[in-house]
Amino acid sequence: NQNNYLSNLKTNLQIKIISLSENEIVFDLIGVDPSIANALRRIMIAEIETVAIETVYIMNNTSIIHDEVLSHRLGLIPILVDLNKLDSYRKGDDETS
């Protein structure tokens, strides 16, 4: 069964590149089970360096959104950062240390 799946994958797998630039690639993955496509998506997301809000202090939340949900949503916002400045931060310029 696994050999059959692999042989079908080899014959049916297609990657069509829609656009390609220095910072982005847009492509269609064709002939792949959704679970494999999702695993590939997760791997790519995990390998891309990102900067996001990690710690949130909420003093007086008067909204209907719970503090934890609001903190989580803030953490999902990607932040555009110059990678050269990020390197100096990694080396120990953390003000909270």
mmCIF file of C-alpha atoms in Angstrom:
data_model
loop_
_atom_site.group_PDB
_atom_site.id
_atom_site.type_symbol
_atom_site.label_atom_id
_atom_site.label_comp_id
_atom_site.label_asym_id
_atom_site.label_seq_id
_atom_site.Cartn_x
_atom_site.Cartn_y
_atom_site.Cartn_z
ATOM 1 C CA ASN A 1 0.000 0.000 0.000
ATOM 2 C CA GLN A 2 2.847 2.398 0.882
ATOM 3 C CA ASN A 3 4.760 1.464 -2.284
ATOM 4 C CA ASN A 4 1.611 2.105 -4.311
ATOM 5 C CA TYR A 5 1.189 5.532 -2.698
ATOM 6 C CA LEU A 6 4.829 6.442 -3.390
ATOM 7 C CA SER A 7 4.617 5.352 -7.018
ATOM 8 C CA ASN A 8 1.385 7.374 -7.476
ATOM 9 C CA LEU A 9 3.081 10.352 -5.834
ATOM 10 C CA LYS A 10 6.052 10.098 -8.201
ATOM 11 C CA THR A 11 3.842 10.004 -11.284
ATOM 12 C CA ASN A 12 1.179 12.547 -10.205
ATOM 13 C CA LEU A 13 3.203 15.127 -8.272
ATOM 14 C CA GLN A 14 3.415 18.476 -10.036
ATOM 15 C CA ILE A 15 4.772 21.776 -8.783
ATOM 16 C CA LYS A 16 3.772 24.741 -10.929
ATOM 17 C CA ILE A 17 5.611 27.943 -10.069
ATOM 18 C CA ILE A 18 3.233 30.873 -10.432
ATOM 19 C CA SER A 19 5.705 33.614 -9.484
ATOM 20 C CA LEU A 20 9.232 33.773 -8.134
ATOM 21 C CA SER A 21 11.114 36.690 -6.591
ATOM 22 C CA GLU A 22 14.017 37.148 -4.225
ATOM 23 C CA ASN A 23 11.724 37.056 -1.176
ATOM 24 C CA GLU A 24 8.708 35.054 -2.290
ATOM 25 C CA ILE A 25 7.609 32.058 -4.285
ATOM 26 C CA VAL A 26 4.024 31.287 -5.209
ATOM 27 C CA PHE A 27 3.355 27.774 -6.445
ATOM 28 C CA ASP A 28 0.638 25.180 -6.943
ATOM 29 C CA LEU A 29 1.223 21.723 -5.491
ATOM 30 C CA ILE A 30 -0.782 19.248 -7.575
ATOM 31 C CA GLY A 31 -1.377 15.531 -7.103
ATOM 32 C CA VAL A 32 -0.567 15.413 -3.394
ATOM 33 C CA ASP A 33 -2.715 14.320 -0.469
ATOM 34 C CA PRO A 34 -3.809 17.353 1.616
ATOM 35 C CA SER A 35 -2.041 15.954 4.686
ATOM 36 C CA ILE A 36 1.291 15.950 2.811
ATOM 37 C CA ALA A 37 0.695 19.484 1.524
ATOM 38 C CA ASN A 38 -0.145 20.625 5.059
ATOM 39 C CA ALA A 39 3.001 18.964 6.456
ATOM 40 C CA LEU A 40 5.084 20.745 3.813
ATOM 41 C CA ARG A 41 3.384 24.042 4.687
ATOM 42 C CA ARG A 42 4.142 23.560 8.391
ATOM 43 C CA ILE A 43 7.787 22.734 7.689
ATOM 44 C CA MET A 44 8.205 25.856 5.554
ATOM 45 C CA ILE A 45 6.566 28.058 8.191
ATOM 46 C CA ALA A 46 8.804 26.599 10.914
ATOM 47 C CA GLU A 47 11.966 27.276 8.899
ATOM 48 C CA ILE A 48 11.220 30.923 8.147
ATOM 49 C CA GLU A 49 12.656 33.336 10.691
ATOM 50 C CA THR A 50 9.962 35.620 12.051
ATOM 51 C CA VAL A 51 9.658 38.284 14.716
ATOM 52 C CA ALA A 52 6.495 38.539 16.758
ATOM 53 C CA ILE A 53 5.207 39.821 20.075
ATOM 54 C CA GLU A 54 6.056 37.274 22.749
ATOM 55 C CA THR A 55 5.145 38.853 26.079
ATOM 56 C CA VAL A 56 2.063 41.014 26.651
ATOM 57 C CA TYR A 57 1.190 42.812 29.866
ATOM 58 C CA ILE A 58 -2.448 43.929 30.056
ATOM 59 C CA MET A 59 -3.258 46.365 32.842
ATOM 60 C CA ASN A 60 -6.960 47.084 32.358
ATOM 61 C CA ASN A 61 -8.815 45.212 29.625
ATOM 62 C CA THR A 62 -12.341 46.564 29.279
ATOM 63 C CA SER A 63 -13.097 44.763 26.014
ATOM 64 C CA ILE A 64 -15.109 41.563 25.613
ATOM 65 C CA ILE A 65 -11.973 39.734 24.428
ATOM 66 C CA HIS A 66 -10.225 37.761 27.175
ATOM 67 C CA ASP A 67 -6.640 38.742 27.989
ATOM 68 C CA GLU A 68 -5.260 35.401 26.793
ATOM 69 C CA VAL A 69 -7.059 35.600 23.445
ATOM 70 C CA LEU A 70 -5.921 39.188 22.916
ATOM 71 C CA SER A 71 -2.315 38.272 23.793
ATOM 72 C CA HIS A 72 -2.413 35.310 21.405
ATOM 73 C CA ARG A 73 -3.780 37.446 18.558
ATOM 74 C CA LEU A 74 -1.080 40.066 19.115
ATOM 75 C CA GLY A 75 1.513 37.284 18.894
ATOM 76 C CA LEU A 76 0.172 36.291 15.472
ATOM 77 C CA ILE A 77 1.016 39.684 13.965
ATOM 78 C CA PRO A 78 4.209 39.404 11.879
ATOM 79 C CA ILE A 79 6.672 42.240 12.405
ATOM 80 C CA LEU A 80 8.942 43.414 9.587
ATOM 81 C CA VAL A 81 12.496 43.760 10.942
ATOM 82 C CA ASP A 82 15.883 44.402 9.373
ATOM 83 C CA LEU A 83 17.683 41.042 9.789
ATOM 84 C CA ASN A 84 20.998 42.819 10.460
ATOM 85 C CA LYS A 85 19.486 44.424 13.559
ATOM 86 C CA LEU A 86 18.026 41.081 14.587
ATOM 87 C CA ASP A 87 21.494 39.504 14.584
ATOM 88 C CA SER A 88 22.739 41.967 17.216
ATOM 89 C CA TYR A 89 19.691 41.208 19.367
ATOM 90 C CA ARG A 90 20.452 37.476 19.225
ATOM 91 C CA LYS A 91 23.995 38.083 20.454
ATOM 92 C CA GLY A 92 22.790 39.269 23.859
ATOM 93 C CA ASP A 93 21.521 42.829 23.532
ATOM 94 C CA ASP A 94 18.303 41.743 25.248
ATOM 95 C CA GLU A 95 17.393 44.547 27.653
ATOM 96 C CA THR A 96 15.369 42.182 29.858
ATOM 97 C CA SER A 97 18.403 39.975 30.655
#
